Coordinates of C-alpha atoms and ligand atoms in Angstrom, one line a residue:
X92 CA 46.5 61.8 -25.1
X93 CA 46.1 58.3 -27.1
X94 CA 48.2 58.5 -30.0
X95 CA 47.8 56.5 -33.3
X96 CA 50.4 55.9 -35.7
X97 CA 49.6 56.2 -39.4
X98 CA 51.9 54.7 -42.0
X99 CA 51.7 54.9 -45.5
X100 CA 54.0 53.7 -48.7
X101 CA 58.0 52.7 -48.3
X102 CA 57.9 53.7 -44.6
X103 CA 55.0 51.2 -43.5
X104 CA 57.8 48.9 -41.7
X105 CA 59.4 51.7 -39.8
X106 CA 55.8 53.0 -38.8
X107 CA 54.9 49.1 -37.8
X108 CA 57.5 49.0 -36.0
X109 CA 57.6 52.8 -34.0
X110 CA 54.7 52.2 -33.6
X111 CA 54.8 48.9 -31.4
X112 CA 57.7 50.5 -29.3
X113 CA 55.4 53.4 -28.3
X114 CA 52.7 51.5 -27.8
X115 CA 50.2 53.0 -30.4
X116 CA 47.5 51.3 -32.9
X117 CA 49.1 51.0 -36.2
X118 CA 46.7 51.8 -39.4
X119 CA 47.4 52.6 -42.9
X120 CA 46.0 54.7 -44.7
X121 CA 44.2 54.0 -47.7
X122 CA 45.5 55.3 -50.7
X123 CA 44.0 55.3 -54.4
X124 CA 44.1 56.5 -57.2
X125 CA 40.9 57.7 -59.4
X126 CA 40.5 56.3 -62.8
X127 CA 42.1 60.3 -64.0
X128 CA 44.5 60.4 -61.7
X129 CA 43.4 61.8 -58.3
X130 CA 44.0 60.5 -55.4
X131 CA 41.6 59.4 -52.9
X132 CA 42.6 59.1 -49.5
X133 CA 40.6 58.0 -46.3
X134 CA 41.7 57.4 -42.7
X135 CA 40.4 53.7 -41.8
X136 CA 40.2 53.9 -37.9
X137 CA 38.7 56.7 -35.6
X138 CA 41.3 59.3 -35.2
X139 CA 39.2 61.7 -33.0
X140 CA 40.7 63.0 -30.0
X141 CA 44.4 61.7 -30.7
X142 CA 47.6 62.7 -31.2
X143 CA 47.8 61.3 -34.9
X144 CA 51.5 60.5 -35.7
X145 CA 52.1 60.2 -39.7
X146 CA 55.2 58.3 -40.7
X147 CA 56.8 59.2 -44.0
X148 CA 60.5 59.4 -45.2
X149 CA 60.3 61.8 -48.0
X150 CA 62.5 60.1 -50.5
X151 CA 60.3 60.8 -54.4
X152 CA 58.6 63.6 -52.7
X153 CA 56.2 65.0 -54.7
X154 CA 53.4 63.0 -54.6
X155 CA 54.3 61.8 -50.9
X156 CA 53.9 65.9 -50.3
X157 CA 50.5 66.3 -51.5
X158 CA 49.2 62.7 -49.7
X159 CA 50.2 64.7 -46.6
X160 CA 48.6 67.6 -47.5
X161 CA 45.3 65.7 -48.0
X162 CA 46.1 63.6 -44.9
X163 CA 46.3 66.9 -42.8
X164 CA 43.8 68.5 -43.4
X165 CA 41.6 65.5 -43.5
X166 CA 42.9 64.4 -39.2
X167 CA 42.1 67.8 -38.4
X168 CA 38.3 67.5 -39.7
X169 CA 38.1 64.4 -38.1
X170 CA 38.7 65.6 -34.8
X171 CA 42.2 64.6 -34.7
X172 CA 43.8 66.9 -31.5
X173 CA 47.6 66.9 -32.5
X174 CA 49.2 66.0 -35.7
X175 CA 52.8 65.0 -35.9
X176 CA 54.7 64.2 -38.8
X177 CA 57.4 62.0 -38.7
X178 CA 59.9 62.6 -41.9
X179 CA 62.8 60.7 -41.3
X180 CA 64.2 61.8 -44.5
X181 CA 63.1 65.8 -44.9
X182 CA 63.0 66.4 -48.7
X183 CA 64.1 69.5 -50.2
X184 CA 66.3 70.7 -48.0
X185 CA 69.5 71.0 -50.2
X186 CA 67.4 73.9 -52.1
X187 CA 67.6 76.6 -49.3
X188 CA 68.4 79.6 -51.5
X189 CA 67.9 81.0 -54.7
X190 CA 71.4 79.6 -56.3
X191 CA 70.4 81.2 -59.5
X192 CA 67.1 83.6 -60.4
X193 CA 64.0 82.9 -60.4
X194 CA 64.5 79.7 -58.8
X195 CA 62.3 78.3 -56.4
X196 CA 63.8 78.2 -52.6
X197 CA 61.6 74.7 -52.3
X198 CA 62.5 74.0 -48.3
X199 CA 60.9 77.2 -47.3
X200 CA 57.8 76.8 -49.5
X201 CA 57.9 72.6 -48.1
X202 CA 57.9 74.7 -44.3
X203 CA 54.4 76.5 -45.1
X204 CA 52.9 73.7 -47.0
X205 CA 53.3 71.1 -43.9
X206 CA 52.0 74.1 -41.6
X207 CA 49.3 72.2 -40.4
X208 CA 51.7 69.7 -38.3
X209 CA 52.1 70.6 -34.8
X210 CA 55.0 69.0 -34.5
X211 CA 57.5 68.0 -37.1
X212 CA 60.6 65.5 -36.3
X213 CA 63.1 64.5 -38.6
X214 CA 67.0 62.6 -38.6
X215 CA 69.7 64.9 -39.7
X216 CA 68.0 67.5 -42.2
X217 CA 70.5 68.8 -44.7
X218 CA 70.7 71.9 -43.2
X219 CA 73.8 74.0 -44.0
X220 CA 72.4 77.5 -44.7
X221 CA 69.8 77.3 -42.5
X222 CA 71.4 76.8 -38.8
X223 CA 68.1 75.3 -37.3
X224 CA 64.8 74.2 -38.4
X225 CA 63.2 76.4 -37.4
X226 CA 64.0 78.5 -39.7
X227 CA 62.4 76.1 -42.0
X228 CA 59.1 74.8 -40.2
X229 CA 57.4 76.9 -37.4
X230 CA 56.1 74.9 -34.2
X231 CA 58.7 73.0 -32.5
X232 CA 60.4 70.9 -35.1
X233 CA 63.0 68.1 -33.8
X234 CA 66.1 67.3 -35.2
X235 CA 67.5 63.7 -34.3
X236 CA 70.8 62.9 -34.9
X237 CA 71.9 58.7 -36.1
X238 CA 75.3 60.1 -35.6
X239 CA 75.6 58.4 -32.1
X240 CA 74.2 54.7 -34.1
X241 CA 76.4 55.1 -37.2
X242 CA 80.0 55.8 -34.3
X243 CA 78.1 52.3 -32.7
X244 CA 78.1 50.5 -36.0
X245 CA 81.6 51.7 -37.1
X246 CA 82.6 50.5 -33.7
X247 CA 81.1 47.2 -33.5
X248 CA 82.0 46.4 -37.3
X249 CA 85.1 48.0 -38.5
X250 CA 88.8 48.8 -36.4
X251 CA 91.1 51.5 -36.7
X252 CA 89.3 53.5 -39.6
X253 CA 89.6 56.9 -40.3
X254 CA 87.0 58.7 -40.8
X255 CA 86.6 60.9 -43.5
X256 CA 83.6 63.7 -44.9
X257 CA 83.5 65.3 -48.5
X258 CA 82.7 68.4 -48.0
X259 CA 82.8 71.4 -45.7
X260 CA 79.1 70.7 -45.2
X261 CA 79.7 66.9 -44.0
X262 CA 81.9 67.9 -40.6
X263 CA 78.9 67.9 -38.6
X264 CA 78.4 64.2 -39.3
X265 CA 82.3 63.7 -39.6
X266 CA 83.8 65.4 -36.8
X267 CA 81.0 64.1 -34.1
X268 CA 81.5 60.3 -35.5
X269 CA 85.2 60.4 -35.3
X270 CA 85.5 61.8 -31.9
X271 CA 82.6 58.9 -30.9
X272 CA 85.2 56.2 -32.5
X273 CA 88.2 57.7 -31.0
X274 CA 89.8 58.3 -34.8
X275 CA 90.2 61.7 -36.6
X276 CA 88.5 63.2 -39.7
X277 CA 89.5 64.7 -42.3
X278 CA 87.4 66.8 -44.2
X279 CA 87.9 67.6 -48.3
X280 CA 87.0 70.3 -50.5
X281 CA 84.1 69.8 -53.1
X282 CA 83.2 71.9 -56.1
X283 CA 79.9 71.1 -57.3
X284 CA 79.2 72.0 -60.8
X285 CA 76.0 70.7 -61.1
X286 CA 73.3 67.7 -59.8
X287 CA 75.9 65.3 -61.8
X288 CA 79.1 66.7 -61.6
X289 CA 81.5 67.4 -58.5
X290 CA 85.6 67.8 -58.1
X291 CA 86.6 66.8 -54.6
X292 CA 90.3 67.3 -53.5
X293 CA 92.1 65.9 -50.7
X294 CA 95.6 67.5 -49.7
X295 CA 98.0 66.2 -51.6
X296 CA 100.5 66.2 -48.6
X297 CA 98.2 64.2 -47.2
X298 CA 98.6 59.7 -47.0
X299 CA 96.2 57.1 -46.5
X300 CA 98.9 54.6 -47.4
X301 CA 97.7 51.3 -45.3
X302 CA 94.8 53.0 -44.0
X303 CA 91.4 51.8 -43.3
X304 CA 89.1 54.6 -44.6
X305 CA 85.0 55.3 -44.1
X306 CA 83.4 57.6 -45.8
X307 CA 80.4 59.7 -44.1
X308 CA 77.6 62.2 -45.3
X309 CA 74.5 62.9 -44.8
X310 CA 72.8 61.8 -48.5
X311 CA 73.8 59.6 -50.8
X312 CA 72.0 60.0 -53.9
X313 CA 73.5 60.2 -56.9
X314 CA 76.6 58.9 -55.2
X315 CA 78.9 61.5 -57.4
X316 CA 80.2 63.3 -53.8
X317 CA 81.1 59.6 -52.6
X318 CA 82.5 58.3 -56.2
X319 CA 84.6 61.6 -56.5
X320 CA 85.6 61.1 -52.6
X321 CA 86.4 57.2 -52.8
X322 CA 88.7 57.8 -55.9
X323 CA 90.7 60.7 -54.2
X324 CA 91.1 57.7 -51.5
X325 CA 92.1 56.0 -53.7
X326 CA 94.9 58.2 -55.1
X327 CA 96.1 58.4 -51.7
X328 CA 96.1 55.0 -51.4
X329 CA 93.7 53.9 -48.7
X330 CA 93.7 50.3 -48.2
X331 CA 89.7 49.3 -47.4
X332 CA 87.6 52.1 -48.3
X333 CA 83.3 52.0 -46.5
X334 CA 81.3 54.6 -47.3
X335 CA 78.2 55.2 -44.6
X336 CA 75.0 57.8 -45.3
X337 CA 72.4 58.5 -43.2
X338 CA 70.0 58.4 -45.8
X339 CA 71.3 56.7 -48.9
X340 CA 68.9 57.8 -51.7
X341 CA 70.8 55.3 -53.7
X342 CA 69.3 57.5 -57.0
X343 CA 70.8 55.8 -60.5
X344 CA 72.4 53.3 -59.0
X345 CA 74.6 54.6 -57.4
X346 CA 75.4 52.1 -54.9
X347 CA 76.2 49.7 -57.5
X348 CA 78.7 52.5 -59.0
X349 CA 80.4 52.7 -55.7
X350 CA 80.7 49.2 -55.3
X351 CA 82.6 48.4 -59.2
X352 CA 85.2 51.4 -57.5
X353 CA 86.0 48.8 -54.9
X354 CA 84.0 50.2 -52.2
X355 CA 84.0 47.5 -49.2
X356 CA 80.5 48.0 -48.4
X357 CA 78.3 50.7 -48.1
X358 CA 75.4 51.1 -45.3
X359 CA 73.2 53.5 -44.7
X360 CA 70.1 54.0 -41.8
X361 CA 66.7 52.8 -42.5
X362 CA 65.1 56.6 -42.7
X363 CA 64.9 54.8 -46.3
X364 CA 64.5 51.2 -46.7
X365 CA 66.8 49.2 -48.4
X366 CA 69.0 45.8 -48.0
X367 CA 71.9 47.7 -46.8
X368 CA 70.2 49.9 -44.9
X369 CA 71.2 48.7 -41.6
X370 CA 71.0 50.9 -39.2
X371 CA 68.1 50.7 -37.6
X372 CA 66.6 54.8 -36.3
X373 CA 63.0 53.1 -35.0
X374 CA 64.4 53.2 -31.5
X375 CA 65.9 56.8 -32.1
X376 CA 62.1 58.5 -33.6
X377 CA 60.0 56.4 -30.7
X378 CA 62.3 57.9 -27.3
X379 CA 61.5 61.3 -29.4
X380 CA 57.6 60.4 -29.2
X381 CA 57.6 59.7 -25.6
Ligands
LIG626 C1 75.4 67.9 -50.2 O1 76.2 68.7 -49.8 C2 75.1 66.6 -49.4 O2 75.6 66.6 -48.2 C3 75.5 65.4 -50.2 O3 76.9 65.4 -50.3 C4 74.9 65.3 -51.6 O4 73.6 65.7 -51.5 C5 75.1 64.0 -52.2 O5 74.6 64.0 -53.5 P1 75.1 63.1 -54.6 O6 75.1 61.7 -54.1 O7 74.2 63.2 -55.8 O8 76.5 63.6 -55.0

Protein backbone atom coordinates (compact mmCIF):
# COMPACT_ATOMS: atom_id res chain seq x y z
CA UNK A 1 0.00 0.00 0.00
CA UNK A 2 1.50 3.57 -1.02
CA UNK A 3 1.69 5.56 2.01
CA UNK A 4 1.73 9.42 2.30
CA UNK A 5 2.97 11.27 5.09
CA UNK A 6 1.01 14.28 6.29
CA UNK A 7 2.63 16.88 8.56
CA UNK A 8 1.12 19.67 10.11
CA UNK A 9 2.32 22.62 12.73
CA UNK A 10 5.61 22.18 15.13
CA UNK A 11 6.20 18.58 13.84
CA UNK A 12 6.47 19.56 9.96
CA UNK A 13 10.43 18.87 10.17
CA UNK A 14 10.12 15.57 11.82
CA UNK A 15 7.35 14.54 9.24
CA UNK A 16 9.77 16.01 6.28
CA UNK A 17 12.12 14.13 7.43
CA UNK A 18 10.20 10.45 8.38
CA UNK A 19 9.02 10.88 5.67
CA UNK A 20 12.01 10.91 3.22
CA UNK A 21 13.54 7.80 5.23
CA UNK A 22 10.33 5.79 4.35
CA UNK A 23 10.24 6.88 1.21
CA UNK A 24 6.65 8.55 1.23
CA UNK A 25 5.29 11.99 -0.48
CA UNK A 26 5.35 14.61 2.10
CA UNK A 27 2.22 17.17 2.07
CA UNK A 28 0.89 19.51 4.54
CA UNK A 29 -2.10 19.99 5.30
CA UNK A 30 -3.77 23.16 4.94
CA UNK A 31 -4.86 24.70 7.87
CA UNK A 32 -7.07 28.00 8.46
CA UNK A 33 -8.83 29.62 10.42
CA UNK A 34 -12.44 31.24 9.55
CA UNK A 35 -12.83 34.93 10.17
CA UNK A 36 -15.05 33.37 13.76
CA UNK A 37 -12.83 31.13 14.55
CA UNK A 38 -13.36 27.68 12.81
CA UNK A 39 -11.09 25.90 11.34
CA UNK A 40 -10.95 24.85 7.91
CA UNK A 41 -8.93 22.11 6.93
CA UNK A 42 -8.34 20.43 3.42
CA UNK A 43 -5.97 17.61 2.34
CA UNK A 44 -3.93 19.15 -0.78
CA UNK A 45 -2.88 15.77 -2.60
CA UNK A 46 -4.96 12.63 -3.42
CA UNK A 47 -4.97 10.41 -0.45
CA UNK A 48 -7.26 7.64 -1.97
CA UNK A 49 -6.14 4.27 -1.58
CA UNK A 50 -3.14 4.96 0.89
CA UNK A 51 -1.98 4.27 4.08
CA UNK A 52 -2.14 8.04 5.27
CA UNK A 53 0.48 8.57 8.01
CA UNK A 54 -0.33 11.87 10.22
CA UNK A 55 2.61 13.33 12.09
CA UNK A 56 1.84 15.23 15.23
CA UNK A 57 3.60 15.54 18.71
CA UNK A 58 0.86 16.58 20.94
CA UNK A 59 2.58 19.19 22.95
CA UNK A 60 -0.62 22.37 23.44
CA UNK A 61 -3.09 19.68 22.64
CA UNK A 62 -6.24 20.91 22.40
CA UNK A 63 -6.63 22.45 19.28
CA UNK A 64 -3.88 19.93 17.75
CA UNK A 65 -6.81 17.20 19.03
CA UNK A 66 -9.65 18.51 17.20
CA UNK A 67 -7.33 19.19 13.70
CA UNK A 68 -7.06 15.38 13.96
CA UNK A 69 -10.37 14.84 14.58
CA UNK A 70 -11.35 16.80 11.42
CA UNK A 71 -8.30 15.27 9.57
CA UNK A 72 -9.76 11.71 10.29
CA UNK A 73 -12.65 11.73 9.38
CA UNK A 74 -11.95 13.79 6.42
CA UNK A 75 -8.89 10.64 4.89
CA UNK A 76 -11.52 8.22 5.50
CA UNK A 77 -14.13 10.15 3.07
CA UNK A 78 -11.56 10.56 0.73
CA UNK A 79 -10.88 7.03 0.30
CA UNK A 80 -7.97 6.94 2.41
CA UNK A 81 -7.46 2.88 3.24
CA UNK A 82 -5.39 3.02 6.59
CA UNK A 83 -4.89 5.91 8.85
CA UNK A 84 -1.89 6.03 11.22
CA UNK A 85 -1.13 8.57 13.57
CA UNK A 86 2.10 9.27 14.63
CA UNK A 87 2.15 11.16 18.21
CA UNK A 88 5.51 11.30 19.32
CA UNK A 89 4.48 13.06 22.34
CA UNK A 90 0.88 11.39 23.57
CA UNK A 91 -0.90 14.18 25.48
CA UNK A 92 -2.85 13.49 28.38
CA UNK A 93 -1.52 10.71 29.58
CA UNK A 94 -0.51 11.88 33.19
CA UNK A 95 -4.51 12.18 33.83
CA UNK A 96 -5.25 8.34 33.99
CA UNK A 97 -7.60 8.40 36.92
CA UNK A 98 -9.99 10.22 38.71
CA UNK A 99 -7.44 11.83 41.42
CA UNK A 100 -10.20 13.69 42.86
CA UNK A 101 -14.30 13.66 41.95
CA UNK A 102 -15.81 14.57 39.20
CA UNK A 103 -12.67 14.90 37.36
CA UNK A 104 -12.23 14.04 33.96
CA UNK A 105 -9.92 10.76 33.32
CA UNK A 106 -8.80 12.79 29.90
CA UNK A 107 -6.34 9.69 28.44
CA UNK A 108 -9.22 7.42 28.23
CA UNK A 109 -11.67 9.92 26.69
CA UNK A 110 -8.19 11.02 24.22
CA UNK A 111 -8.37 6.81 23.49
CA UNK A 112 -12.12 7.02 21.95
CA UNK A 113 -11.76 10.41 20.42
CA UNK A 114 -8.60 9.19 18.11
CA UNK A 115 -10.76 5.84 17.42
CA UNK A 116 -10.69 6.34 13.98
CA UNK A 117 -6.71 5.62 13.62
CA UNK A 118 -5.93 2.20 12.74
CA UNK A 119 -2.88 2.39 14.12
CA UNK A 120 -1.44 4.61 16.73
CA UNK A 121 2.48 4.91 17.51
CA UNK A 122 3.96 6.92 20.05
CA UNK A 123 7.79 7.37 22.10
CA UNK A 124 7.52 6.51 25.73
CA UNK A 125 3.73 7.41 26.74
CA UNK A 126 3.56 8.35 30.48
CA UNK A 127 2.10 5.38 31.34
CA UNK A 128 2.27 4.47 35.03
CA UNK A 129 -1.27 3.28 35.93
CA UNK A 130 -2.09 2.03 32.83
CA UNK A 131 0.58 -0.94 32.12
CA UNK A 132 0.04 -0.90 28.26
CA UNK A 133 -1.60 1.19 25.75
CA UNK A 134 -3.83 -0.61 25.06
CA UNK A 135 -5.58 -0.01 27.75
CA UNK A 136 -5.73 3.41 26.43
CA UNK A 137 -6.29 3.22 22.49
CA UNK A 138 -7.85 0.08 20.86
CA UNK A 139 -6.12 -1.28 17.53
CA UNK A 140 -2.61 -2.05 17.88
CA UNK A 141 -1.02 0.94 19.36
CA UNK A 142 3.03 1.00 19.47
CA UNK A 143 5.09 2.14 22.09
CA UNK A 144 8.80 3.12 20.97
CA UNK A 145 11.16 3.54 23.46
CA UNK A 146 14.38 6.62 22.89
CA UNK A 147 15.80 4.89 25.90
CA UNK A 148 18.37 2.92 23.78
CA UNK A 149 19.36 6.81 21.90
CA UNK A 150 19.40 8.82 25.17
CA UNK A 151 22.14 5.41 26.87
CA UNK A 152 23.99 6.44 23.11
CA UNK A 153 24.10 10.10 23.80
CA UNK A 154 25.05 9.74 27.48
CA UNK A 155 27.74 7.44 26.14
CA UNK A 156 29.13 9.38 23.43
CA UNK A 157 28.90 12.76 25.39
CA UNK A 158 29.34 12.40 29.07
CA UNK A 159 31.88 9.67 31.33
CA UNK A 160 31.33 8.06 34.47
CA UNK A 161 27.76 9.59 35.28
CA UNK A 162 25.39 8.33 37.39
CA UNK A 163 22.29 8.13 36.51
CA UNK A 164 19.69 9.16 38.44
CA UNK A 165 15.30 9.29 38.07
CA UNK A 166 12.89 11.41 40.42
CA UNK A 167 10.45 9.37 41.04
CA UNK A 168 9.19 5.78 41.45
CA UNK A 169 7.51 6.37 38.07
CA UNK A 170 10.92 7.43 36.22
CA UNK A 171 12.78 3.69 36.86
CA UNK A 172 11.63 2.52 33.62
CA UNK A 173 13.64 5.19 31.85
CA UNK A 174 16.33 5.09 34.74
CA UNK A 175 17.05 1.64 35.32
CA UNK A 176 17.09 0.60 31.37
CA UNK A 177 19.58 3.75 30.70
CA UNK A 178 21.89 2.90 33.40
CA UNK A 179 22.28 -0.72 32.73
CA UNK A 180 22.83 0.56 28.77
CA UNK A 181 25.84 2.93 30.20
CA UNK A 182 27.13 0.38 32.47
CA UNK A 183 26.42 2.92 35.69
CA UNK A 184 23.70 2.46 38.41
CA UNK A 185 20.52 4.49 39.19
CA UNK A 186 19.18 5.62 41.89
CA UNK A 187 15.80 6.33 42.12
CA UNK A 188 14.11 9.22 44.74
CA UNK A 189 10.92 9.69 46.31
CA UNK A 190 8.55 12.57 45.02
CA UNK A 191 5.46 13.97 46.69
CA UNK A 192 3.54 15.94 44.35
CA UNK A 193 1.27 18.46 45.88
CA UNK A 194 0.11 19.92 42.97
CA UNK A 195 0.92 20.90 38.92
CA UNK A 196 3.48 23.44 40.71
CA UNK A 197 4.63 21.99 43.73
CA UNK A 198 6.74 18.71 44.39
CA UNK A 199 9.15 17.50 47.53
CA UNK A 200 11.65 15.02 46.29
CA UNK A 201 14.03 13.27 48.79
CA UNK A 202 17.18 11.50 48.27
CA UNK A 203 18.57 9.18 51.22
CA UNK A 204 20.35 11.12 53.33
CA UNK A 205 22.92 8.26 53.77
CA UNK A 206 23.41 8.50 50.50
CA UNK A 207 26.86 10.78 48.60
CA UNK A 208 27.28 12.17 45.41
CA UNK A 209 30.42 13.85 46.74
CA UNK A 210 32.67 14.13 43.32
CA UNK A 211 30.17 12.60 41.26
CA UNK A 212 29.01 13.27 37.82
CA UNK A 213 25.25 13.14 37.94
CA UNK A 214 22.28 12.99 34.89
CA UNK A 215 19.11 13.37 35.59
CA UNK A 216 16.32 11.33 33.45
CA UNK A 217 12.41 11.33 33.01
CA UNK A 218 10.13 11.07 30.77
CA UNK A 219 8.55 14.97 30.72
CA UNK A 220 9.96 17.89 31.51
CA UNK A 221 7.47 20.53 31.70
CA UNK A 222 7.24 22.63 34.34
CA UNK A 223 10.72 21.48 35.29
CA UNK A 224 9.53 21.48 39.25
CA UNK A 225 10.39 17.30 39.38
CA UNK A 226 13.93 18.25 37.85
CA UNK A 227 14.51 21.69 39.99
CA UNK A 228 13.37 19.78 43.19
CA UNK A 229 15.72 16.71 41.91
CA UNK A 230 18.86 18.92 40.81
CA UNK A 231 18.82 20.68 44.24
CA UNK A 232 18.65 17.38 46.34
CA UNK A 233 21.92 16.77 44.12
CA UNK A 234 23.00 19.32 44.99
CA UNK A 235 22.74 18.88 48.80
CA UNK A 236 24.53 15.80 48.24
CA UNK A 237 26.99 17.38 46.54
CA UNK A 238 27.19 16.21 42.99
CA UNK A 239 29.85 17.73 41.09
CA UNK A 240 28.34 18.28 37.22
CA UNK A 241 24.67 17.79 37.37
CA UNK A 242 22.75 17.09 33.23
CA UNK A 243 19.32 16.61 33.28
CA UNK A 244 17.88 14.51 29.96
CA UNK A 245 13.85 14.18 29.10
CA UNK A 246 12.42 12.55 26.43
CA UNK A 247 10.13 15.07 25.69
CA UNK A 248 11.05 18.32 27.31
CA UNK A 249 7.83 20.40 27.28
CA UNK A 250 10.01 23.12 28.52
CA UNK A 251 6.48 24.89 29.95
CA UNK A 252 7.34 28.42 31.83
CA UNK A 253 10.66 28.27 31.27
CA UNK A 254 11.60 25.96 32.78
CA UNK A 255 14.78 25.17 31.12
CA UNK A 256 16.06 28.50 31.80
CA UNK A 257 15.15 27.75 35.65
CA UNK A 258 17.20 24.70 35.56
CA UNK A 259 20.01 26.22 33.91
CA UNK A 260 20.46 29.56 36.84
CA UNK A 261 20.54 26.10 39.45
CA UNK A 262 23.71 25.28 37.65
CA UNK A 263 22.50 22.57 35.51
CA UNK A 264 25.35 21.61 32.93
CA UNK A 265 23.09 21.24 30.07
CA UNK A 266 19.92 19.85 29.57
CA UNK A 267 18.77 17.81 26.27
CA UNK A 268 15.94 16.37 25.43
CA UNK A 269 14.62 14.17 21.91
CA UNK A 270 13.05 15.98 19.13
CA UNK A 271 9.35 14.26 19.78
CA UNK A 272 9.16 18.30 20.43
CA UNK A 273 11.36 20.61 18.64
CA UNK A 274 13.62 22.81 20.24
CA UNK A 275 17.47 23.94 20.20
CA UNK A 276 18.38 21.46 22.70
CA UNK A 277 16.47 19.02 21.54
CA UNK A 278 19.06 16.75 20.21
CA UNK A 279 18.24 13.62 20.00
CA UNK A 280 17.06 12.85 16.97
CA UNK A 281 13.74 9.83 17.14
CA UNK A 282 13.07 10.25 13.07
CA UNK A 283 15.12 7.10 12.59
CA UNK A 284 13.33 5.32 15.60
CA UNK A 285 9.27 6.30 14.24
CA UNK A 286 10.38 5.37 10.32
CA UNK A 287 11.99 1.42 11.20
CA UNK A 288 8.37 1.38 13.19
CA UNK A 289 6.60 2.33 9.68
CA UNK A 290 8.28 -0.22 7.69
C1 LIG B 1 5.40 12.61 36.21
O1 LIG B 1 5.50 11.74 37.04
C2 LIG B 1 6.34 12.73 35.05
O2 LIG B 1 7.11 11.60 34.93
C3 LIG B 1 7.23 13.96 35.17
O3 LIG B 1 8.09 13.81 36.27
C4 LIG B 1 6.42 15.21 35.33
O4 LIG B 1 5.35 15.21 34.46
C5 LIG B 1 7.26 16.44 35.11
O5 LIG B 1 6.45 17.56 35.29
P1 LIG B 1 7.07 18.91 35.83
O6 LIG B 1 8.23 19.26 34.96
O7 LIG B 1 5.94 19.93 35.69
O8 LIG B 1 7.44 18.70 37.26
Amino acid sequence: MKKAVVGFSDSSALAKKIARQVKAKYSELELKKFPDGETYLRFKDDIKGKEVIFIESLNNPNEKIFNLILASHTAKELGAKKLTLVAPYMCYMRQDKRFNSGEAISSKIIGKLFHNFNKIITVDPHLHRYKSLKQVFSGNPVRLSANELISSYIKKNLKNVLIIGPDAESYQWAEEIAKHVKSHAIVLRKRRFNSRSVKIRLNNNVSLKGKDVVIVDDIISTGHTMIETVKEAKKHKAKNIYCIAVHGLNVENAYLKLKKLGVKKIIATNTIPGKDSLIDVSGLISESLK
